[in-house]
PDB file of C-alpha atoms and ligand atoms in Angstrom:
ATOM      1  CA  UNK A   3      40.282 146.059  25.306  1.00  0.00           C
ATOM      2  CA  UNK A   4      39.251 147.954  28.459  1.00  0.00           C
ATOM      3  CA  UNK A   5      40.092 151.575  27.900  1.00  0.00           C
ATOM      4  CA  UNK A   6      42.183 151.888  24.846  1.00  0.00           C
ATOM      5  CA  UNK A   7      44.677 149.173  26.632  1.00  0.00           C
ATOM      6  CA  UNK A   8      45.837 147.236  23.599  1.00  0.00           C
ATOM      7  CA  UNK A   9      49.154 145.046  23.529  1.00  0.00           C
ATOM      8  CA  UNK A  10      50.743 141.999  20.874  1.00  0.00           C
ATOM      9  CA  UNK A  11      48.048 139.424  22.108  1.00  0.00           C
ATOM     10  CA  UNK A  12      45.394 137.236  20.382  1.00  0.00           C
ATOM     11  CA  UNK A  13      42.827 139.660  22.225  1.00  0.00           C
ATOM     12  CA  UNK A  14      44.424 142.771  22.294  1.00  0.00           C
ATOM     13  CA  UNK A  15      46.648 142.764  18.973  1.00  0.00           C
ATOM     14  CA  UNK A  16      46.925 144.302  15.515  1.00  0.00           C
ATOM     15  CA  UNK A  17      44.081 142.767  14.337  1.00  0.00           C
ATOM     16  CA  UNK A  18      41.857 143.997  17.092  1.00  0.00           C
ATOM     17  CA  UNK A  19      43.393 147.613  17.254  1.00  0.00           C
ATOM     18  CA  UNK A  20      41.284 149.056  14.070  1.00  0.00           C
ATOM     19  CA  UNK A  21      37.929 148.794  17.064  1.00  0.00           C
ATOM     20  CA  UNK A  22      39.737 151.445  19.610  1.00  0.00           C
ATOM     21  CA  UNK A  23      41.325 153.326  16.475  1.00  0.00           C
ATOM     22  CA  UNK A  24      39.475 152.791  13.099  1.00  0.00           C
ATOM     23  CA  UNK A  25      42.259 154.669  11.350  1.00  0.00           C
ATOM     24  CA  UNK A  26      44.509 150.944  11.745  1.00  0.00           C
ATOM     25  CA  UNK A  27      42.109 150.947   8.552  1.00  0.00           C
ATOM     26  CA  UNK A  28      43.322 153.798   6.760  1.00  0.00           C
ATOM     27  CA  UNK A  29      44.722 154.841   3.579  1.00  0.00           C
ATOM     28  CA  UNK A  30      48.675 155.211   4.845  1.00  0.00           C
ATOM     29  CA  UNK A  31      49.380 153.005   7.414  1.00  0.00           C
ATOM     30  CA  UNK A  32      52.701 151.192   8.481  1.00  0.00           C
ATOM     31  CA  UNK A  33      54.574 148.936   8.500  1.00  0.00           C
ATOM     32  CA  UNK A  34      54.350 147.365   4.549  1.00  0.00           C
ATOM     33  CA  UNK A  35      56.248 145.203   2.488  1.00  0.00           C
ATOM     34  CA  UNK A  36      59.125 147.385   0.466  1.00  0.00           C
ATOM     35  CA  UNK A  37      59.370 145.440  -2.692  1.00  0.00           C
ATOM     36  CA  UNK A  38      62.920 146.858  -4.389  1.00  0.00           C
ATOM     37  CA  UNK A  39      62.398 146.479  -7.501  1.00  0.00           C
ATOM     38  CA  UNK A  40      59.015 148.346  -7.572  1.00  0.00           C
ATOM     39  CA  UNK A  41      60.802 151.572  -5.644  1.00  0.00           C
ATOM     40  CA  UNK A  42      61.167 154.195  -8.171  1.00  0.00           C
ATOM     41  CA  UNK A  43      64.578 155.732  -7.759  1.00  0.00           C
ATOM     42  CA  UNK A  44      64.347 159.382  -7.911  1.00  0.00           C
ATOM     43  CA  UNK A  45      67.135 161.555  -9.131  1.00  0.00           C
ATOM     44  CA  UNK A  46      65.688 164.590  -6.535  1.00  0.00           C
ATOM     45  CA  UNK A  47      65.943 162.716  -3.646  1.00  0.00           C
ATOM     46  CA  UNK A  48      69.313 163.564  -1.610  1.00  0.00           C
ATOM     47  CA  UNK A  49      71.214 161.832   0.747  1.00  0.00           C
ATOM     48  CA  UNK A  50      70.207 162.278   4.432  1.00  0.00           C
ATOM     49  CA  UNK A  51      72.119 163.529   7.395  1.00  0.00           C
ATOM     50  CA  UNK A  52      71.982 162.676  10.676  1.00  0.00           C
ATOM     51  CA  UNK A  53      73.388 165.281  12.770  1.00  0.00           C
ATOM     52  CA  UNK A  54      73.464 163.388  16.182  1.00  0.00           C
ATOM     53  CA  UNK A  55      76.934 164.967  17.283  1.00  0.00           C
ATOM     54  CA  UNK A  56      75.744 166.718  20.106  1.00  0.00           C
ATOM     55  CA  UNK A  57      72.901 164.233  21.075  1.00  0.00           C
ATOM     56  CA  UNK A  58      71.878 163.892  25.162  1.00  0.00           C
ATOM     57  CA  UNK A  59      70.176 160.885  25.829  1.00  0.00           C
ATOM     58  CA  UNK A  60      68.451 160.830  28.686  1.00  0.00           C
ATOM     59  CA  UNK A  61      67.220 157.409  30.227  1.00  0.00           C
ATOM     60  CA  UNK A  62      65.979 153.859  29.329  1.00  0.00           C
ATOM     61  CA  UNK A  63      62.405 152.761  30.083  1.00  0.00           C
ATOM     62  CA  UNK A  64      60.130 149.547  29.690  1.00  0.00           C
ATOM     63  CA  UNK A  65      56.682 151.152  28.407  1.00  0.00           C
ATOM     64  CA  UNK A  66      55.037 147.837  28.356  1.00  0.00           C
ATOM     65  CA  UNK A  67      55.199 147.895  24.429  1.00  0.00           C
ATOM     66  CA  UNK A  68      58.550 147.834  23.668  1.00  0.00           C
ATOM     67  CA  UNK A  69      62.279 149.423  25.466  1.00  0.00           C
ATOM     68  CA  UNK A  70      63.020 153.018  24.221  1.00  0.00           C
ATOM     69  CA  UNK A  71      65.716 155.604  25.248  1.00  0.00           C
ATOM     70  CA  UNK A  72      64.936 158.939  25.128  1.00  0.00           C
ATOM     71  CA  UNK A  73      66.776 161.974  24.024  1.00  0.00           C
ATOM     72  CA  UNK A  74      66.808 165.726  25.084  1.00  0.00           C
ATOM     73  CA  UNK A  75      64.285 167.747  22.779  1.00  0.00           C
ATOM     74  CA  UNK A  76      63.755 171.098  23.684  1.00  0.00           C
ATOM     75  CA  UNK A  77      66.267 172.009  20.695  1.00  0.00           C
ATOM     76  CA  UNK A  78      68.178 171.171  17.518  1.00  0.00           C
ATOM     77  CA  UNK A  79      70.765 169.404  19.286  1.00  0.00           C
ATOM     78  CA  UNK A  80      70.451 166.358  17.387  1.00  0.00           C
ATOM     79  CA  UNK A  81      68.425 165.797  14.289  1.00  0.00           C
ATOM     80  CA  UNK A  82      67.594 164.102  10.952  1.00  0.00           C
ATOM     81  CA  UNK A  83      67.432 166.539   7.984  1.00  0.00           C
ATOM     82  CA  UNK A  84      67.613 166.032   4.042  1.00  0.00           C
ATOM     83  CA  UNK A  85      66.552 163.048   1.776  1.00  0.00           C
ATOM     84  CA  UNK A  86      62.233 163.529   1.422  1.00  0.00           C
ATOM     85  CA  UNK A  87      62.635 166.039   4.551  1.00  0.00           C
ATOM     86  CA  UNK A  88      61.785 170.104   4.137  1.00  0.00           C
ATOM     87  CA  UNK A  89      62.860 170.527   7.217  1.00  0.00           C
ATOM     88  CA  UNK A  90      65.236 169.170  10.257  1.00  0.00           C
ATOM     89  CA  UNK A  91      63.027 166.754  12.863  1.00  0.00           C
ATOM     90  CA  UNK A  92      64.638 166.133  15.986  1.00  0.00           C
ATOM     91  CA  UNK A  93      65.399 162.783  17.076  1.00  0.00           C
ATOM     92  CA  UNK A  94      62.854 162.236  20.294  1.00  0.00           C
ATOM     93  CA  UNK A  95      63.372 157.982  21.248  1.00  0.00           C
ATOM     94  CA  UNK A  96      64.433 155.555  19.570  1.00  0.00           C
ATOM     95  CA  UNK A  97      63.003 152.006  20.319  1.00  0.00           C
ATOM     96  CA  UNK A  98      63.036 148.451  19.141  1.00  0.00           C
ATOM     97  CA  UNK A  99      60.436 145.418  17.855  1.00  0.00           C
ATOM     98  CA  UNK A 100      62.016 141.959  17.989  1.00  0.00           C
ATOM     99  CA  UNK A 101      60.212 138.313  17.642  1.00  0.00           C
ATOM    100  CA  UNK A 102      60.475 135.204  19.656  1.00  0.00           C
ATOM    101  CA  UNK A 103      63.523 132.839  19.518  1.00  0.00           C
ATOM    102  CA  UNK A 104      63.825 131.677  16.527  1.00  0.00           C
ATOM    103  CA  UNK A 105      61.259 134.025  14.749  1.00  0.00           C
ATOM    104  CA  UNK A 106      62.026 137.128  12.803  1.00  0.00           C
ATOM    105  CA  UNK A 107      60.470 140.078  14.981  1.00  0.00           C
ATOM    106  CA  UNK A 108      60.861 143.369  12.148  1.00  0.00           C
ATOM    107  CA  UNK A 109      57.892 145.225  11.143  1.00  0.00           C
ATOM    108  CA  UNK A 110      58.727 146.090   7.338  1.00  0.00           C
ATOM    109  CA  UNK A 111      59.509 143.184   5.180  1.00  0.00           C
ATOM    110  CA  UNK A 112      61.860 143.425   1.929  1.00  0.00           C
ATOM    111  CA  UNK A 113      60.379 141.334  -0.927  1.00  0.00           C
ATOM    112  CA  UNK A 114      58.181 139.688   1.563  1.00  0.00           C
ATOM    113  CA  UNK A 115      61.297 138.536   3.888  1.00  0.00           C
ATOM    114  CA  UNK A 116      61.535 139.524   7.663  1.00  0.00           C
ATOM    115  CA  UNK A 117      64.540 140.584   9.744  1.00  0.00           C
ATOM    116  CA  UNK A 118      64.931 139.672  12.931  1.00  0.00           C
ATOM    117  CA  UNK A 119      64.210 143.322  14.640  1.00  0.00           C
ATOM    118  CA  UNK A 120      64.183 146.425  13.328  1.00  0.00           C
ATOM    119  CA  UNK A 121      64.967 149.801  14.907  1.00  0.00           C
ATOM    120  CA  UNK A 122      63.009 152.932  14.819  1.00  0.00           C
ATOM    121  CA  UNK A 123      64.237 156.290  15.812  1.00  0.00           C
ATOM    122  CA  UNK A 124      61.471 158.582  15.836  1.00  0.00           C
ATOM    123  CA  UNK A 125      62.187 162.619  15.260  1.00  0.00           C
ATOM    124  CA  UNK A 126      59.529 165.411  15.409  1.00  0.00           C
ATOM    125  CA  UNK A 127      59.169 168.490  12.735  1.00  0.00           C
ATOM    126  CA  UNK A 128      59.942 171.300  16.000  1.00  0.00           C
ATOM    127  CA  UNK A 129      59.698 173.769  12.945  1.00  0.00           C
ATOM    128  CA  UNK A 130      56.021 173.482  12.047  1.00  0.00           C
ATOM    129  CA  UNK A 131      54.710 172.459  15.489  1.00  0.00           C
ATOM    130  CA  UNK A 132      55.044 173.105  19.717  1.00  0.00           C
ATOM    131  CA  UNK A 133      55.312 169.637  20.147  1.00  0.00           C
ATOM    132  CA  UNK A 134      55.936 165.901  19.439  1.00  0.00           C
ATOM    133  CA  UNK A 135      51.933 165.339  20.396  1.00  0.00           C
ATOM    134  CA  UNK A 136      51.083 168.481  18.222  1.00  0.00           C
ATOM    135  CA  UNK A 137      53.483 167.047  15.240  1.00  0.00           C
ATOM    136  CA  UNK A 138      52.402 162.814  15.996  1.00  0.00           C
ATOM    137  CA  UNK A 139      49.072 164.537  14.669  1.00  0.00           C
ATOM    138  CA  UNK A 140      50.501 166.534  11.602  1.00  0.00           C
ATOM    139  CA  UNK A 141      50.762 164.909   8.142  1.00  0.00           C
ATOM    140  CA  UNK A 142      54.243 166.148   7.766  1.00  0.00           C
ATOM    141  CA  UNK A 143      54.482 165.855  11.817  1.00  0.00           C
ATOM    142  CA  UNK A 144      57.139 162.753  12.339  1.00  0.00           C
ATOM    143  CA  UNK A 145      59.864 161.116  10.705  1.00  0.00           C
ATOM    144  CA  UNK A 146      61.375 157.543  11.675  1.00  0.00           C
ATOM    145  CA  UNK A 147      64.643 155.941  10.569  1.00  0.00           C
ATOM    146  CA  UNK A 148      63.960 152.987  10.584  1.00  0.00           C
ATOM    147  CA  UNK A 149      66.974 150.289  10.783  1.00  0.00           C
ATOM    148  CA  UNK A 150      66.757 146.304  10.449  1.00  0.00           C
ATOM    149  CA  UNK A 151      68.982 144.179  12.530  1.00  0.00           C
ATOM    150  CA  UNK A 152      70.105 140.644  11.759  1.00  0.00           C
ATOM    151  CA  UNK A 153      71.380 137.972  12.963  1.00  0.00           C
ATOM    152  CA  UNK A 154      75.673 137.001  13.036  1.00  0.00           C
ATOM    153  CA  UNK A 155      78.205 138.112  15.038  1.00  0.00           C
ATOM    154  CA  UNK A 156      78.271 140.196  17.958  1.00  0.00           C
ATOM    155  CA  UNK A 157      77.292 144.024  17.460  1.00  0.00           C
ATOM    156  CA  UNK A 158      80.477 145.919  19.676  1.00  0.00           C
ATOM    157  CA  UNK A 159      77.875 148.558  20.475  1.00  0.00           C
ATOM    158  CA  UNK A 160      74.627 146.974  21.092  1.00  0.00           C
ATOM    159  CA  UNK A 161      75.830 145.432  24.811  1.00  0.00           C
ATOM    160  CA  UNK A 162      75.667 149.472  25.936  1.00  0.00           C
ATOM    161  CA  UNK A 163      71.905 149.038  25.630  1.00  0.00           C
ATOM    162  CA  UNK A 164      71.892 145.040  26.421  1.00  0.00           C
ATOM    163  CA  UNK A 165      73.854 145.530  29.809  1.00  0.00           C
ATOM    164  CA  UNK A 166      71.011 148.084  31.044  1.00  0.00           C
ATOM    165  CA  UNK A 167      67.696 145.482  30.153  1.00  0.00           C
ATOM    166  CA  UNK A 168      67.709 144.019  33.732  1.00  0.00           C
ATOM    167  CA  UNK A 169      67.165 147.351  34.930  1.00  0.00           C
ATOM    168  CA  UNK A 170      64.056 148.017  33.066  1.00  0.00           C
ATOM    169  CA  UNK A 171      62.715 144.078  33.233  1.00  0.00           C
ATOM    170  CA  UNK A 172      59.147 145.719  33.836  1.00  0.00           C
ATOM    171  CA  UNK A 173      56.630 147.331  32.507  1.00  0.00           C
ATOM    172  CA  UNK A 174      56.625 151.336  33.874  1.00  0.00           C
ATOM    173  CA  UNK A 175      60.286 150.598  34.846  1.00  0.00           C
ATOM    174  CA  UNK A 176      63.011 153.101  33.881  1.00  0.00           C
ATOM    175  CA  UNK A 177      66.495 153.603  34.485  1.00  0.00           C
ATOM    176  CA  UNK A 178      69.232 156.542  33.738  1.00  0.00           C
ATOM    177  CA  UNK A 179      71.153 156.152  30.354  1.00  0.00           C
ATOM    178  CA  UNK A 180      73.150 158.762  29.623  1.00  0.00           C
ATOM    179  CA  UNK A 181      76.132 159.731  26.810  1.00  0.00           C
ATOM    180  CA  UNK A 182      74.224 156.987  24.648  1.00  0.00           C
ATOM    181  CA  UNK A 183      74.990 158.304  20.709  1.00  0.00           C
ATOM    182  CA  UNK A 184      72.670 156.273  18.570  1.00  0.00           C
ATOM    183  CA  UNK A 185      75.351 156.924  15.706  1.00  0.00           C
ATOM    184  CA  UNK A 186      77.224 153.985  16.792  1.00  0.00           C
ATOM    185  CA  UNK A 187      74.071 151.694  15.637  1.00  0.00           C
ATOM    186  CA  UNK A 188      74.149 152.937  11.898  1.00  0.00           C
ATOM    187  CA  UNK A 189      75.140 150.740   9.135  1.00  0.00           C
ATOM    188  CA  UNK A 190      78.033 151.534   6.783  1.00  0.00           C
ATOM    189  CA  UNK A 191      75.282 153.073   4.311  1.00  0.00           C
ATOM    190  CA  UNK A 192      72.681 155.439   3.954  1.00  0.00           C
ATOM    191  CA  UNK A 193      70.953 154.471   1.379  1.00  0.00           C
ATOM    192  CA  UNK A 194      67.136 154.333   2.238  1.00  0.00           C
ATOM    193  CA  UNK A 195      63.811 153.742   0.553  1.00  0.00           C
ATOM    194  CA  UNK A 196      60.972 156.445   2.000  1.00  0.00           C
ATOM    195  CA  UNK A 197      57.248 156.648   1.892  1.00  0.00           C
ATOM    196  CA  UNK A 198      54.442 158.181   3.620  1.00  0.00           C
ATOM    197  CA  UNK A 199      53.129 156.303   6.596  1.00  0.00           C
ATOM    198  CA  UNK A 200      52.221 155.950  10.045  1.00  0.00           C
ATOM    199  CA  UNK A 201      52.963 155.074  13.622  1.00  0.00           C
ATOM    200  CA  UNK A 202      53.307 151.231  13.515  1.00  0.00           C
ATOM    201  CA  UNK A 203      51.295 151.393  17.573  1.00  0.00           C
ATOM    202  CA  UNK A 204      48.291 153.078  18.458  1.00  0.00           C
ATOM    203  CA  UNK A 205      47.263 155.864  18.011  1.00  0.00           C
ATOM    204  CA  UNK A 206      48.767 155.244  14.509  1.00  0.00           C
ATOM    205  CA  UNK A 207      48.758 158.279  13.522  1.00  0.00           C
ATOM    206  CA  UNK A 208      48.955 158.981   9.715  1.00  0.00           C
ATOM    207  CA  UNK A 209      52.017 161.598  10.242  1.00  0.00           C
ATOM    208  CA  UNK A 210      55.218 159.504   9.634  1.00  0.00           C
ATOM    209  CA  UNK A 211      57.868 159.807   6.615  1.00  0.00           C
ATOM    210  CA  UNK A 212      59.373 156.881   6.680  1.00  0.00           C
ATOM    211  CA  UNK A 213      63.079 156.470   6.069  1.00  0.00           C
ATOM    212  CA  UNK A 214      64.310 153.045   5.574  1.00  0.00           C
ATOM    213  CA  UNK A 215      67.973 151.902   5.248  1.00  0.00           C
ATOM    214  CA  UNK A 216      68.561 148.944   2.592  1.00  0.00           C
ATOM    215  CA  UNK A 217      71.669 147.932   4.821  1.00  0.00           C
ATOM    216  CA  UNK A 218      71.075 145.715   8.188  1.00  0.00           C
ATOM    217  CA  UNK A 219      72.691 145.861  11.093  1.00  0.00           C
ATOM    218  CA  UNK A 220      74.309 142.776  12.660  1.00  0.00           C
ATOM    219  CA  UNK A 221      73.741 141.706  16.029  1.00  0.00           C
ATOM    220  CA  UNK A 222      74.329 138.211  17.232  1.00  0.00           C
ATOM    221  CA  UNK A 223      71.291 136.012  18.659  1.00  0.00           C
ATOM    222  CA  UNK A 224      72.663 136.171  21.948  1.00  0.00           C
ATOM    223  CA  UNK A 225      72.209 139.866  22.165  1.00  0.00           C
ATOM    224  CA  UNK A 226      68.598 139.510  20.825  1.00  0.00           C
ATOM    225  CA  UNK A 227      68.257 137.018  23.527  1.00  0.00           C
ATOM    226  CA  UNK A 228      68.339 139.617  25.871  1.00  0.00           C
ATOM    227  CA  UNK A 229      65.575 141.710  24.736  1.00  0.00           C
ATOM    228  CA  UNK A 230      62.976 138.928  25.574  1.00  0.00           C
ATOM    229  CA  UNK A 231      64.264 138.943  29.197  1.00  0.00           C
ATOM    230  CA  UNK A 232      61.696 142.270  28.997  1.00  0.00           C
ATOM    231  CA  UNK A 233      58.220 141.694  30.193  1.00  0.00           C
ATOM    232  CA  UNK A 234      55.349 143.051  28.791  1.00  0.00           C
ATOM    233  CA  UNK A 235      54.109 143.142  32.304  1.00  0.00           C
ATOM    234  CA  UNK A 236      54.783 145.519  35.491  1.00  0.00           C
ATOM    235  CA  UNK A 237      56.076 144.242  38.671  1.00  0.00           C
ATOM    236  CA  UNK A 238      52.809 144.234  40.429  1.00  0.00           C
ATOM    237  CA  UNK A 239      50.989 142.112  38.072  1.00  0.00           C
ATOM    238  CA  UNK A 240      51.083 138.176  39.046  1.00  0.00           C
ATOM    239  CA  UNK A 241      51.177 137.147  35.371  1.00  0.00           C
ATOM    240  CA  UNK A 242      54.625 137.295  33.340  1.00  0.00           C
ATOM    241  CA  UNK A 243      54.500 137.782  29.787  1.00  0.00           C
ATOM    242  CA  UNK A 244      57.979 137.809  27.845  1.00  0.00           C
ATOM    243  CA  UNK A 245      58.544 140.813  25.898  1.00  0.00           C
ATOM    244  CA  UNK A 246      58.855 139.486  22.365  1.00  0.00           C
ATOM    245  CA  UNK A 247      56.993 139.152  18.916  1.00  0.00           C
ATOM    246  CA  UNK A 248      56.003 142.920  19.478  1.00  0.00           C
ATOM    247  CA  UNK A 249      55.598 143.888  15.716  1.00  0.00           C
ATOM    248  CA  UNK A 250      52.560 145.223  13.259  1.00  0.00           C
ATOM    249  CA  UNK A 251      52.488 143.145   9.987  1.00  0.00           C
ATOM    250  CA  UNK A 252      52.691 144.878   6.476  1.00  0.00           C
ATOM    251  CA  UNK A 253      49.184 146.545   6.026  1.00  0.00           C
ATOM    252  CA  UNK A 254      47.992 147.445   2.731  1.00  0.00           C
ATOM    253  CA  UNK A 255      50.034 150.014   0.155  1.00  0.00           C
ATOM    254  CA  UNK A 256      46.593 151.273  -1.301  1.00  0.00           C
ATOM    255  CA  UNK A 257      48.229 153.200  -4.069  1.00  0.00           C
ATOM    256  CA  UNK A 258      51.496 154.756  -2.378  1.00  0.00           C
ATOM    257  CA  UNK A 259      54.824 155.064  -3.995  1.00  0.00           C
ATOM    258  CA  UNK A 260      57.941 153.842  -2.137  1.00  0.00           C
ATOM    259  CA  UNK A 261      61.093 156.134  -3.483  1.00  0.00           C
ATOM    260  CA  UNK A 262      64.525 154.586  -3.554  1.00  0.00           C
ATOM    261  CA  UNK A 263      67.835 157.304  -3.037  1.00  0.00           C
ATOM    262  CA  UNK A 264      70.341 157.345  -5.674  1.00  0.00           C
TER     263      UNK A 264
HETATM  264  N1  LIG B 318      56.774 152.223  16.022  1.00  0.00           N
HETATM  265  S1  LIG B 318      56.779 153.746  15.591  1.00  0.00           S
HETATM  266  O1  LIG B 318      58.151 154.217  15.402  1.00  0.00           O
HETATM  267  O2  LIG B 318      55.898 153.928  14.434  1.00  0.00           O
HETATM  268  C1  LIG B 318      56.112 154.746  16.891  1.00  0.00           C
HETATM  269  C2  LIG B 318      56.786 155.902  17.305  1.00  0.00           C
HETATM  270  C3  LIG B 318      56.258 156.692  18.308  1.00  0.00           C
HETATM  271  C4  LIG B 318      55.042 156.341  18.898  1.00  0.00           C
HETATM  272  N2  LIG B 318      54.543 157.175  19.903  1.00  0.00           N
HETATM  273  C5  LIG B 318      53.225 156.974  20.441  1.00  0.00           C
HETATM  274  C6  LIG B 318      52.520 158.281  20.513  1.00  0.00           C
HETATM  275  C7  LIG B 318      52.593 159.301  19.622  1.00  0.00           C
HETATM  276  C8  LIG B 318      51.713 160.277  20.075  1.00  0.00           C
HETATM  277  C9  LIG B 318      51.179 159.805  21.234  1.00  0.00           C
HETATM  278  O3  LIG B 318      51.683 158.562  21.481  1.00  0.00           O
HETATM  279  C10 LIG B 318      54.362 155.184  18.497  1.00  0.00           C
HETATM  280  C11 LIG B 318      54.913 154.388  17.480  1.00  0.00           C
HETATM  281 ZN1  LIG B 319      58.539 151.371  16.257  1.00  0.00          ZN
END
């Protein structure tokens, strides 16, 4: 891996990431398996509350790793707050990891069973720290909601985001997306398992509370189809790589408690 380049590839994948960043060994890394009936369901943790009202995204980009669209963050304008949080984080990107046709492509499993993507959106504690670098460093830094999609009908939502992939086919590519409220990609529920992790990519950072929701999304293959019309590549390169498969298997609990809300 020249530099700290590192991608989904028999070379440059999970398994190889622990040489540029030995803490892909650590003690609280993501994703894992959540295995229900292990959870412990605990009576002080509250529902959470996504305040995403007055959310501004901003644009969508192709960062060679996966398509994200990213929100206005210079205040409280839209943000995750209660459940395991002591504070509001404010939603930064949220971003997708998908498989190949056919293949279930999410990064948690549930009793050992995949979806077929899952979604993260990834908010920063702006109350403890300057920034989302400052807080991606901070045990109690970050906080993803993370969201599994699966296969069935159509989502009536999820062609906002489809209909702009040609536009950011390559790597380094990005295109305006604005009035996007990631509300309208939320299940019916909010219940959620949580546990202390990390950032499923290098630098994979030990600073993520997890928030999980037990319900899927569904989205219809087609739609999923259209996320491996990404390249892992940019424009100038001569070799195409399809976008797909771009998910960290479950690494090792090593002692950590997964909390279910009521
Ligand atoms: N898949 S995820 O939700 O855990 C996730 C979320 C955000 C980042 N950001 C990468 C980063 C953080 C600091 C510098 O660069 C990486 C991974
Ligand atoms: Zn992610």
């Amino acid at each position: 891996m020249t530099g700290h380049h590192w991608g989904y590839g028999k070379e440059d994948g999970p398994s190889a990431w622990h040489k540029n960043y030995p803490v892909a060994q650590g003690n609280r890394q993501s994703p894992i398996d959540i295995i229900p009936e292990e959870a412990t369901r605990d009576r002080d943790l509250g529902p959470i509350f996504l305040d995403y009202d007055r959310c501004t995204s901003i644009n969508i980009a192709n960062n060679g790793h996966s398509v994200v669209v990213e929100f206005v963050d210079s205040d409280d304008r839209s943000v995750i707050r209660g459940g395991p949080l002591d504070n509001p984080y404010r939603l930064k990107q949220f971003h997708f990891h998908w498989g190949g046709k056919g293949h279930d492509g999410s990064e948690h499993t549930v009793g050992g069973i995949g979806y077929a993507s899952e979604l993260h959106l990834v908010h920063w504690n702006a109350v403890k720290y300057r920034s989302f670098g400052d807080a991606a460093e901070a045990p109690d830094g970050l906080a993803v909601l993370g969201i599994f999609l699966e296969t069935g009908d159509d989502h009536r939502w999820l062609h906002m985001i489809t209909d702009a992939l040609f536009m950011v086919k390559y790597k380094g590519s990005d295109t305006d997306f604005k009035g996007f409220n990631p509300k309208c990609l939320l299940p019916s529920s909010l219940h959620y398992w949580t546990y202390l992790g990390s950032l499923t990519t290098p630098p994979l950072h030990e600073s993520v509370t997890w928030i999980l929701l037990k319900e899927p999304i569904i989205v219809s293959d087609k739609q999923l189809g259209m996320f491996r019309m990404l390249l892992f590549n940019g424009e100038d390169e001569d070799e195409r790589k399809r976008m797909e498969n771009n998910f960290r298997p479950p690494q090792p609990l090593k002692g950590r408690e997964v909390r279910s809300s009521n």
